[in-house]
N, CA and C of each residue as an Amber inpcrd file, in Angstrom:
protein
   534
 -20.7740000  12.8120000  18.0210000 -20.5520000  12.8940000  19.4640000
 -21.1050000  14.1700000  20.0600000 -21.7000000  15.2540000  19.4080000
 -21.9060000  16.1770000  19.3380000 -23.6630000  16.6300000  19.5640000
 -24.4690000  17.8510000  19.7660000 -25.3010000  18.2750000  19.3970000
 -25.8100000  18.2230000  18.4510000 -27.1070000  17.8550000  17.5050000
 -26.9230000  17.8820000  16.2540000 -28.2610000  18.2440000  16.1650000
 -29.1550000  19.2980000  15.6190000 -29.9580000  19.8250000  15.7440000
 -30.4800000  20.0540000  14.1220000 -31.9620000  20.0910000  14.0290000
 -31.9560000  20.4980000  12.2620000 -33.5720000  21.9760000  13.2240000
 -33.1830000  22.9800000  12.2180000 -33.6940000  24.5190000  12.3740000
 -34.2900000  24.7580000  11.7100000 -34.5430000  23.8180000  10.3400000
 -35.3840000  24.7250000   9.2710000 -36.0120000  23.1910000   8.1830000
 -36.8940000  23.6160000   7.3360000 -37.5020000  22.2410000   6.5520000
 -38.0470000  23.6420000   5.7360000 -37.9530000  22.6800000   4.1320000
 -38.6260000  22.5750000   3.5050000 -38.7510000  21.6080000   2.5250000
 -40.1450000  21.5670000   1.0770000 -39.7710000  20.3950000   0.3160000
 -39.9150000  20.5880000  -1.2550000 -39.9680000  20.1050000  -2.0560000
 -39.4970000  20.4460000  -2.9210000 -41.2030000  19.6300000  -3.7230000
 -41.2300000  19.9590000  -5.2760000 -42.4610000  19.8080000  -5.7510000
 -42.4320000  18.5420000  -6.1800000 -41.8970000  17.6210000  -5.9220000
 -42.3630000  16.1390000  -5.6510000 -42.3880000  15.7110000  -4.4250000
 -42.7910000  16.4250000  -3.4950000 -43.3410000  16.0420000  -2.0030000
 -41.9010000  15.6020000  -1.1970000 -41.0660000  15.5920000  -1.7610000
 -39.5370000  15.3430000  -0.7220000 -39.0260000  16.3830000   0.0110000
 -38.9660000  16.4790000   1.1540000 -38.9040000  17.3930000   2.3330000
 -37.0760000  17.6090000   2.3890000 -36.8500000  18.5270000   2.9520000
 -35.3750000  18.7200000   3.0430000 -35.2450000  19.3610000   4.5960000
 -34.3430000  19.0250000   5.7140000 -34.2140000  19.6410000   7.0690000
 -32.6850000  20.2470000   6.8320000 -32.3530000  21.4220000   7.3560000
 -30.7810000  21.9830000   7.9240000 -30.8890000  22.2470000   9.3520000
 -29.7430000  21.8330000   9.3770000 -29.3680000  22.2410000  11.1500000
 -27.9590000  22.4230000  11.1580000 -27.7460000  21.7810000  12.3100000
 -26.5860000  21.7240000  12.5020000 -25.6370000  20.5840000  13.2260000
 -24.4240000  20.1360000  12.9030000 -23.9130000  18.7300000  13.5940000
 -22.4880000  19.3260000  13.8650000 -22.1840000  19.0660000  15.4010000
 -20.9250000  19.0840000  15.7620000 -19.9820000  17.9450000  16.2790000
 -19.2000000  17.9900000  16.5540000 -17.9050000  17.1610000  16.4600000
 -17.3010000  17.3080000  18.3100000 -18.2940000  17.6110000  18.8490000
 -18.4890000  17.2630000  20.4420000 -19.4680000  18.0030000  21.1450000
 -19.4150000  18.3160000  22.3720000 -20.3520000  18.6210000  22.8960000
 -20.1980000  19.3950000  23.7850000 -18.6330000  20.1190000  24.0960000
 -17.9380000  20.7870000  24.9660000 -18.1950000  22.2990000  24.0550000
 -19.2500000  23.1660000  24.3990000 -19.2290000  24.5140000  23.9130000
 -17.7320000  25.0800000  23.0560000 -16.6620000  24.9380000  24.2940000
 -15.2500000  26.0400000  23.9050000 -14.8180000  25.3690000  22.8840000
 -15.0590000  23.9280000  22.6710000 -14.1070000  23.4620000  21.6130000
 -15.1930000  22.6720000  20.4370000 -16.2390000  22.8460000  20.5430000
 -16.9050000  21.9740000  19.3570000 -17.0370000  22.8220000  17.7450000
 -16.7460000  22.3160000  16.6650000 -16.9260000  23.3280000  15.6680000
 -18.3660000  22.8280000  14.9680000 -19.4540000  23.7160000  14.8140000
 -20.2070000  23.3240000  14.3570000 -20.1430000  23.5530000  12.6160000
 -21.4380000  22.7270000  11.9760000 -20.8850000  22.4850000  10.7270000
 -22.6530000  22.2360000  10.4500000 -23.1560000  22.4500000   8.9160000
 -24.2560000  22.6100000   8.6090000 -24.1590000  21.5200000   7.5940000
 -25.8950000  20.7540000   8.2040000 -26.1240000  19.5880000   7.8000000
 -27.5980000  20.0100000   6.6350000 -27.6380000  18.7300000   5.6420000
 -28.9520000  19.7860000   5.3190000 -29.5190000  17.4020000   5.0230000
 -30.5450000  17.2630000   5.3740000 -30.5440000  15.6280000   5.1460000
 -32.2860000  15.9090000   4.1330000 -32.3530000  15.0800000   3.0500000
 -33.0900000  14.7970000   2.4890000 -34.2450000  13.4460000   2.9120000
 -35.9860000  13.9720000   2.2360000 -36.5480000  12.7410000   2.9840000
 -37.6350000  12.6760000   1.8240000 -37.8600000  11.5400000   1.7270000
 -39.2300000  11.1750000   0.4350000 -40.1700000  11.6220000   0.9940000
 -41.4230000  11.6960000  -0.0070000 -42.6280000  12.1960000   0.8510000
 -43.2420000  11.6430000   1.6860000 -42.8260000  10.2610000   1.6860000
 -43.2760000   9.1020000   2.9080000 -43.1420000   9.1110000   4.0240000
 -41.5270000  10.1630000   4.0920000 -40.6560000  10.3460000   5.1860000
 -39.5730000   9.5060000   5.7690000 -38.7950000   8.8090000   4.4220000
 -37.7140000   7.7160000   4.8200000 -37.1220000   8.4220000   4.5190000
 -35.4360000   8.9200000   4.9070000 -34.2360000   8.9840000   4.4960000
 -33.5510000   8.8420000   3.2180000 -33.6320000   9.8480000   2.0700000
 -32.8040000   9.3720000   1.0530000 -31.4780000   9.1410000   1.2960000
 -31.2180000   7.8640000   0.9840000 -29.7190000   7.7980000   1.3390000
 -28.9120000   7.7620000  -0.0040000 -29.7100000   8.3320000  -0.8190000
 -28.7670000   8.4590000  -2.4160000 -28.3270000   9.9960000  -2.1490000
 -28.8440000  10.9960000  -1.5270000 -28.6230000  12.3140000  -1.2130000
 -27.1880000  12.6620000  -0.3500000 -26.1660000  12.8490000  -1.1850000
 -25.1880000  13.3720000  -0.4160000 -24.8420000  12.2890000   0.2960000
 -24.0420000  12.0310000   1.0930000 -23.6600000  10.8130000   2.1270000
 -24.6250000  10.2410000   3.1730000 -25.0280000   9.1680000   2.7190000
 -26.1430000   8.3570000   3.2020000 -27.3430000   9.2360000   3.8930000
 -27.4570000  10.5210000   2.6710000 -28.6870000  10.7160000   2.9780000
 -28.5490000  12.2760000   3.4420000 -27.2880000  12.6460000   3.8640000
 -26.6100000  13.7300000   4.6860000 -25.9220000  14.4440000   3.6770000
 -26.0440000  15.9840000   3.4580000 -24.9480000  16.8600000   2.7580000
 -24.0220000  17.2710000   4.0980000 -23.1290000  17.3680000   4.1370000
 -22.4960000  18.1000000   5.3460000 -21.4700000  19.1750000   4.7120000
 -21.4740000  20.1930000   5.6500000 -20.8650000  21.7340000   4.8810000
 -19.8760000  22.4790000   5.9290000 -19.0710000  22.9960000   6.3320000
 -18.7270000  23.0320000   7.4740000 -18.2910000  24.5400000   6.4850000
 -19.0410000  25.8000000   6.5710000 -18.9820000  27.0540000   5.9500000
 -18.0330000  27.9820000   6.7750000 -18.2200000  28.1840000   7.8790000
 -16.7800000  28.7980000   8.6470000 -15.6980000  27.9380000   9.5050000
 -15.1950000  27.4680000   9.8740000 -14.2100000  27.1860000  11.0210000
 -14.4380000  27.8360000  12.1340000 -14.4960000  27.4540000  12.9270000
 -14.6360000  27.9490000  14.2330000 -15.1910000  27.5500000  15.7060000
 -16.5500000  27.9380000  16.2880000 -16.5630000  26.9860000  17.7040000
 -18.3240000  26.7270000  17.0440000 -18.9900000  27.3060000  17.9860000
 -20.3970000  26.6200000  17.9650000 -21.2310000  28.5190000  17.6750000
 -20.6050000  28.8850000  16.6300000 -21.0360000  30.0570000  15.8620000
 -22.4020000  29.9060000  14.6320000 -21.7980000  28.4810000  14.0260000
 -22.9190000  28.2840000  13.0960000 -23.9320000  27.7060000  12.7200000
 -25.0410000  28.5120000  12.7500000 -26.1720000  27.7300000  12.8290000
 -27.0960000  28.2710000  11.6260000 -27.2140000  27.1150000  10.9920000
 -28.5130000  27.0720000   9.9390000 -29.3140000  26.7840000   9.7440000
 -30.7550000  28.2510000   9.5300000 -32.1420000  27.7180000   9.9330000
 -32.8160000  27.7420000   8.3610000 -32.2830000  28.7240000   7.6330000
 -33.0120000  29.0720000   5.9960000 -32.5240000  27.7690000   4.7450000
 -33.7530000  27.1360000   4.9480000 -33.3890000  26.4940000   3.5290000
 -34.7980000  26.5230000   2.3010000 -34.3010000  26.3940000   0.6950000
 -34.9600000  26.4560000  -0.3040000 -34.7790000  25.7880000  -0.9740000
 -35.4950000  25.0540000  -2.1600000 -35.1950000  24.6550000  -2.8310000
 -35.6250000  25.3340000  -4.1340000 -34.5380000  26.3740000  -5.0120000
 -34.5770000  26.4370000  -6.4190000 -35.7340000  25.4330000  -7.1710000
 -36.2670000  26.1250000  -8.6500000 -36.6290000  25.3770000  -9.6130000
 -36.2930000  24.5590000 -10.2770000 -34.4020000  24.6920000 -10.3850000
 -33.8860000  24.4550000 -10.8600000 -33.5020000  22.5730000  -9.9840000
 -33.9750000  22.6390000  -9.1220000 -33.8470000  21.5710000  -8.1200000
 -32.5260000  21.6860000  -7.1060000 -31.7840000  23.0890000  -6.9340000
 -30.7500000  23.2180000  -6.2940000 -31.1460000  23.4050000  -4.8130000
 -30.4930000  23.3470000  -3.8760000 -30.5290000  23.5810000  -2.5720000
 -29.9970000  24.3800000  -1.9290000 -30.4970000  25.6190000  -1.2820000
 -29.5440000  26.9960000  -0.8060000 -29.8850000  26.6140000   0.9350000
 -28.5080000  27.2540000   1.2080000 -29.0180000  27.1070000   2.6200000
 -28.6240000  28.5530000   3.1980000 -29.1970000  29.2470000   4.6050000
 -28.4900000  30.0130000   5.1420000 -28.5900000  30.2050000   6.3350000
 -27.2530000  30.5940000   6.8480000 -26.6110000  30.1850000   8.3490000
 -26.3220000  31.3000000   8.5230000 -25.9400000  31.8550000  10.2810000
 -24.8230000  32.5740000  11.0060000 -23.8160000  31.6040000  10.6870000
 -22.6230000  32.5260000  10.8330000 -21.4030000  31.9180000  10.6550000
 -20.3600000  32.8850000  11.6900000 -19.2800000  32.0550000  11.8550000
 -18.4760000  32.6760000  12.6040000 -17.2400000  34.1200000  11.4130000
 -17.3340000  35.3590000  11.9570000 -16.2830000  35.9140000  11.1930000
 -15.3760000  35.9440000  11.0120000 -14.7770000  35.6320000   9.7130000
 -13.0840000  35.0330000   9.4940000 -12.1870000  35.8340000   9.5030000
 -11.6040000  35.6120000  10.4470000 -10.2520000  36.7900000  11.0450000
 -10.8870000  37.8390000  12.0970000 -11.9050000  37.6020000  12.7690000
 -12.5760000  38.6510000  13.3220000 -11.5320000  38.7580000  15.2200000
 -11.6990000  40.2080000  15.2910000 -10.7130000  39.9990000  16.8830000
 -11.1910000  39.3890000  18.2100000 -12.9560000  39.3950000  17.3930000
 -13.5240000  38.7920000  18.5540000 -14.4230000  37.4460000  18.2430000
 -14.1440000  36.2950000  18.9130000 -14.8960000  35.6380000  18.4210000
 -16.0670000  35.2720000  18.1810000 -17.0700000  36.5390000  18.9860000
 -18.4010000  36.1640000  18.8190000 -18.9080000  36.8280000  17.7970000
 -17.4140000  37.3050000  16.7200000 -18.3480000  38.3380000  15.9030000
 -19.0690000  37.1500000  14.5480000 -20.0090000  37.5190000  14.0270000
 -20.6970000  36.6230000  12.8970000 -20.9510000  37.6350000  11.3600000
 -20.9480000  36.7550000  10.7360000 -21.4710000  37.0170000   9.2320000
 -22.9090000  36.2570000   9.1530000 -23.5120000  36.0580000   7.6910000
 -24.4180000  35.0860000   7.3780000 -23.6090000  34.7890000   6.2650000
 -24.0070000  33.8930000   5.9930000 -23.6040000  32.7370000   4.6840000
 -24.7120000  31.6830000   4.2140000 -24.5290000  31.7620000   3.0900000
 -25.3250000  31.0870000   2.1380000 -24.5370000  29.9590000   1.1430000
 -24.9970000  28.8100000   1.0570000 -24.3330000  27.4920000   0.4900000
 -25.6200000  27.1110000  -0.6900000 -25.1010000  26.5170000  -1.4010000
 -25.8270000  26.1870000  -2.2670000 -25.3080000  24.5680000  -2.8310000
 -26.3900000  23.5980000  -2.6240000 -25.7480000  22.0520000  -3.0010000
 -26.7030000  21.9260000  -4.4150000 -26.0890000  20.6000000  -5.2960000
 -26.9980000  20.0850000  -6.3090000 -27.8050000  19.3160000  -5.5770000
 -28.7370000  19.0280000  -6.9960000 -29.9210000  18.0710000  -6.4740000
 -29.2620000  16.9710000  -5.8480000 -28.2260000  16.1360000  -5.4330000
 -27.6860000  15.1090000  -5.3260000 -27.0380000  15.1290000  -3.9810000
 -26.9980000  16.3700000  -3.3050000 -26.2430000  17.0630000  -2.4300000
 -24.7680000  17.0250000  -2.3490000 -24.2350000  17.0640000  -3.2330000
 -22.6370000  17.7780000  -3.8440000 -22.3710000  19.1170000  -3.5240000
 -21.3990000  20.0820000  -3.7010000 -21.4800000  21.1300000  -3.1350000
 -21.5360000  21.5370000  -4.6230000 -21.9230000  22.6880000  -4.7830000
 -22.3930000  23.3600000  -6.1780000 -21.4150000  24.7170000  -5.9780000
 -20.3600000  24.3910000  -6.7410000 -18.9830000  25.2100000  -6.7580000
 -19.5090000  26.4890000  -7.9690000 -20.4690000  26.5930000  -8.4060000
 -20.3450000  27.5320000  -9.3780000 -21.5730000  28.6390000  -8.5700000
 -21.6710000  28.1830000  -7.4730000 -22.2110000  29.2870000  -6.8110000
 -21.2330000  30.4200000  -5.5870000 -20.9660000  31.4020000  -5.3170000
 -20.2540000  32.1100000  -4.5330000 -18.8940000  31.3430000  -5.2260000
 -17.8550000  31.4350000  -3.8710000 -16.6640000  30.8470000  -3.7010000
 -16.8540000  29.3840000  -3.4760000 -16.5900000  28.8460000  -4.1170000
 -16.4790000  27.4170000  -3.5810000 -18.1610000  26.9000000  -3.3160000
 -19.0460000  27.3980000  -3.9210000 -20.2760000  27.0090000  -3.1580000
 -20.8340000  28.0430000  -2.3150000 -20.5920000  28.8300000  -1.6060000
 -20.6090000  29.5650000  -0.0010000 -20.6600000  31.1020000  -0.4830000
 -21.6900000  31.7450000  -0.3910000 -21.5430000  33.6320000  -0.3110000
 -21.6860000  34.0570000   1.3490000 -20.9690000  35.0520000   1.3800000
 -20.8990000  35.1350000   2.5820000 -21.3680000  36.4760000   2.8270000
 -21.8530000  37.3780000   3.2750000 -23.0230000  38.6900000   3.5580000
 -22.0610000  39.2210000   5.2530000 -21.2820000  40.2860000   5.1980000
 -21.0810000  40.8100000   6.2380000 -21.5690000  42.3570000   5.8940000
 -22.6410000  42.0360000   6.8760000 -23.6830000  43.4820000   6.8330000
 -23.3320000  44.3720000   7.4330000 -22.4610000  44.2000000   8.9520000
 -22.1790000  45.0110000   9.9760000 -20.4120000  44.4510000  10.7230000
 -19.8290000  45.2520000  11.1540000 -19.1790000  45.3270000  12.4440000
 -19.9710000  45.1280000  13.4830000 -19.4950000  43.8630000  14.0140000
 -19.5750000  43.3620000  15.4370000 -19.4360000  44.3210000  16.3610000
 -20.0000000  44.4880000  17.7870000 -19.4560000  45.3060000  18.7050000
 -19.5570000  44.5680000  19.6940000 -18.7970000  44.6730000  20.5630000
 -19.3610000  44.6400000  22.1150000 -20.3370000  45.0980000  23.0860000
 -20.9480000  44.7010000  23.4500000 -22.0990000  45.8880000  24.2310000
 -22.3560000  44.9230000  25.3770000 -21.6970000  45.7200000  26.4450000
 -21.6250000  45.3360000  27.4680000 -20.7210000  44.1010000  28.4790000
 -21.6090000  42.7290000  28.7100000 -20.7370000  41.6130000  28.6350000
 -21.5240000  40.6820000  27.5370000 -22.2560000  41.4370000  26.1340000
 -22.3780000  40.6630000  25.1110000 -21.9680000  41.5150000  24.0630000
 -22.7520000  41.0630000  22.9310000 -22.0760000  41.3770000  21.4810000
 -22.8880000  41.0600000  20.5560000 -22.9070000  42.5530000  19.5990000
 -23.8040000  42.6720000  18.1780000 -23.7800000  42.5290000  17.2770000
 -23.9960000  41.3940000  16.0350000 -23.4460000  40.8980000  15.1840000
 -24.6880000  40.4900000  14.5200000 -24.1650000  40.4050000  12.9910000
 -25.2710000  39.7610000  11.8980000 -25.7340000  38.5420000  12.3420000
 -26.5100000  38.1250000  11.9230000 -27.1480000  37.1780000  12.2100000
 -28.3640000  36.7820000  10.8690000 -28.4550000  35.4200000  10.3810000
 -29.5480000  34.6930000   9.4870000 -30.6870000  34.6010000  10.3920000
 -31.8050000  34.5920000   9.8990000 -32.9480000  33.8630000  10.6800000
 -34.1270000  33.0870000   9.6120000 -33.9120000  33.6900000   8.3210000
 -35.3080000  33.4370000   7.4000000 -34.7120000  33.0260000   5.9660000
 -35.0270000  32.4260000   4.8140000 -34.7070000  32.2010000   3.5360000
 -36.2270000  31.9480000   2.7770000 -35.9630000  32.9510000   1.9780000
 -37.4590000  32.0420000   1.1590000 -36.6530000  32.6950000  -0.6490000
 -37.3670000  31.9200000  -1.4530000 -36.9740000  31.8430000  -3.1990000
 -37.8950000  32.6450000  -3.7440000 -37.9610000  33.3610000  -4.7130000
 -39.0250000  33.2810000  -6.0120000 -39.0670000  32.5560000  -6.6700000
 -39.7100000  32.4370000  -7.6390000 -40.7420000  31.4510000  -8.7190000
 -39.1720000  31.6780000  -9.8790000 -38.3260000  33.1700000  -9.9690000
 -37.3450000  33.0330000 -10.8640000 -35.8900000  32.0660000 -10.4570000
 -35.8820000  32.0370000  -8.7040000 -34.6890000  31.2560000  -8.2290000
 -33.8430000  32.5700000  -7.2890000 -34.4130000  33.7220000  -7.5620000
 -33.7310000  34.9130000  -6.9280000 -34.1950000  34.4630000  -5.5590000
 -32.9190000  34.9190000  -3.8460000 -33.3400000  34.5420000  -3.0870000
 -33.1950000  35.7530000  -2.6120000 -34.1820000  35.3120000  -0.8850000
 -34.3180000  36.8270000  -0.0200000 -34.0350000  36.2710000   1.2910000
 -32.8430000  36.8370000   2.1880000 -32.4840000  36.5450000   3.3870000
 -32.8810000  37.4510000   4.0800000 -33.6250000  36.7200000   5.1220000
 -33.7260000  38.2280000   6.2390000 -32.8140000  37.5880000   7.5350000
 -32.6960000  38.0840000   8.3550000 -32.3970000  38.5740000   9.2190000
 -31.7210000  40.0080000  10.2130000 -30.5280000  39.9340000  11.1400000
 -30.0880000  41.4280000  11.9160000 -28.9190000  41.3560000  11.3000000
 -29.1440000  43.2030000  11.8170000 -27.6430000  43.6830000  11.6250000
 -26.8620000  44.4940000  12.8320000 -25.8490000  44.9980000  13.6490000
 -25.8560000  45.5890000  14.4220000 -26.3870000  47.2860000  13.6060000
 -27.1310000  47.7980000  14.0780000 -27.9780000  48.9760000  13.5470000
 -26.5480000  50.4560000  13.9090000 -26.4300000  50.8200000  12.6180000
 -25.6430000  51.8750000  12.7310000 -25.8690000  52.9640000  13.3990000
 -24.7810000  53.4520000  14.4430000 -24.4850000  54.6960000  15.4170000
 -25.2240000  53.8970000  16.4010000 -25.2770000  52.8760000  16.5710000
 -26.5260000  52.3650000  17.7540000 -25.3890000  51.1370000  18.2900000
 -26.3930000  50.1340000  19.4290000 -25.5830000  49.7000000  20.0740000
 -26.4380000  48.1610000  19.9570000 -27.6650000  48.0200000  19.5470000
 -28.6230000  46.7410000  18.8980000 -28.3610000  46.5920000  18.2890000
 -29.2600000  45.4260000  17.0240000 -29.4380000  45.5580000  16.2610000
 -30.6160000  45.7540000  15.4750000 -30.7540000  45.5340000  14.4030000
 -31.6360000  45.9780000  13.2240000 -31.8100000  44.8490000  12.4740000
 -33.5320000  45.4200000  11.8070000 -33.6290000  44.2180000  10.8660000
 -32.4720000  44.4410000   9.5400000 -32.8010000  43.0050000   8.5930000
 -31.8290000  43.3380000   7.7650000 -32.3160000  42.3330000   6.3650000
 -32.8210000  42.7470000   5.2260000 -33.2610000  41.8470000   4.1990000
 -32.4050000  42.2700000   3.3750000 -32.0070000  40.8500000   2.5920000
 -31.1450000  41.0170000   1.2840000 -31.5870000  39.8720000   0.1420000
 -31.5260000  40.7050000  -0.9350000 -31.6770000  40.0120000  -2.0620000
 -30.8780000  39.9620000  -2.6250000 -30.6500000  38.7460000  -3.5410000
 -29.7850000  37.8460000  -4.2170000 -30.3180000  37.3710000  -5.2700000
 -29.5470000  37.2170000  -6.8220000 -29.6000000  36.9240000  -7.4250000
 -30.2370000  35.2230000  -7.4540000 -30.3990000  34.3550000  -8.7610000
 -30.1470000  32.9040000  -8.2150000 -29.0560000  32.7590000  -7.7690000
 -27.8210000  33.5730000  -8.3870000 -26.5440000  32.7240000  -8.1970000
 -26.0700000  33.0180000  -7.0330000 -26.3830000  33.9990000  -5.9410000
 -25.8260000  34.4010000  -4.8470000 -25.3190000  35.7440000  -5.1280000
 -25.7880000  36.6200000  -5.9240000 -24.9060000  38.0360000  -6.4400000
 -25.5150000  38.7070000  -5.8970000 -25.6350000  39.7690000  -5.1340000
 -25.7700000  40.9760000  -4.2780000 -26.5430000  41.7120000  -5.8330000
């Protein structure tokens, strides 16, 4: 009933493409929670519908309103699937403050629990601020793999003693380890 948007593609070395975005559960800004979709496609470009639920992984990595959005996806050697999003910050006083987070599904699109917590690492680079009548907060924008499975997130951070932000790259193990 919702917005449902996909932000990022890539495909994997038998020509099957993978999209993430995002799907919410209405369409009213204050109250929709968004939730990260990642849908699989042959190289033909049909819909696997053996992938996760008819075709759909669905991940819903923070709770919250229309905070999360996921544009970085990879696919491991291993044939795993990482994704990475803004996310909303859990317990934060304000709600526009964000983290990034990173999910990781099997080839099958299951959630792959032996990565982070439950599947999900979560990267809080900075304290949120206010600045002005907006607000400075981490933010995802990029994901790419090596050839070993180690990944590299870029995106911002709010930039320390400052009131912007800053770039911000992090590397990760395969498994999601800092």
């Amino acid at each position: 009933t919702g917005h449902d948007r996909f932000f990022g593609v890539t495909f994997d070395p038998a020509g099957n493409f993978y999209a993430v975005g995002v799907v919410s559960n209405g369409n009213v800004a204050a109250t929709a929670d968004f939730e990260t979709v990642v849908a699989k496609f042959s190289a033909a470009g049909a819909l696997d519908t053996t992938f996760g639920t008819g075709g759909y992984a669905r991940r819903n990595l923070a709770v919250g309103l229309g905070g999360e959005v996921a544009r970085g996806i990879v696919v491991q050697s291993t044939g795993k699937i990482v994704v990475a999003a803004t996310v909303e910050h859990a317990g934060a006083t304000d709600a526009r403050d964000r983290d990034i987070a990173l999910a990781r599904f099997n080839a099958d699109g299951t959630r792959d629990t032996s990565f982070g917590t439950d599947g999900v690492v979560t990267l809080d680079l900075s304290a949120g601020e206010v600045v002005g009548t907006g607000y400075v907060a981490d933010s995802a924008w990029g994901l790419s793999v090596y050839s070993d499975g180690r990944l590299l997130v870029s995106g911002a951070q709010k930039r320390s003693g400052g009131t912007d932000s800053d770039f911000a790259v992090v590397r990760l193990s395969a498994d999601g380890v800092r």
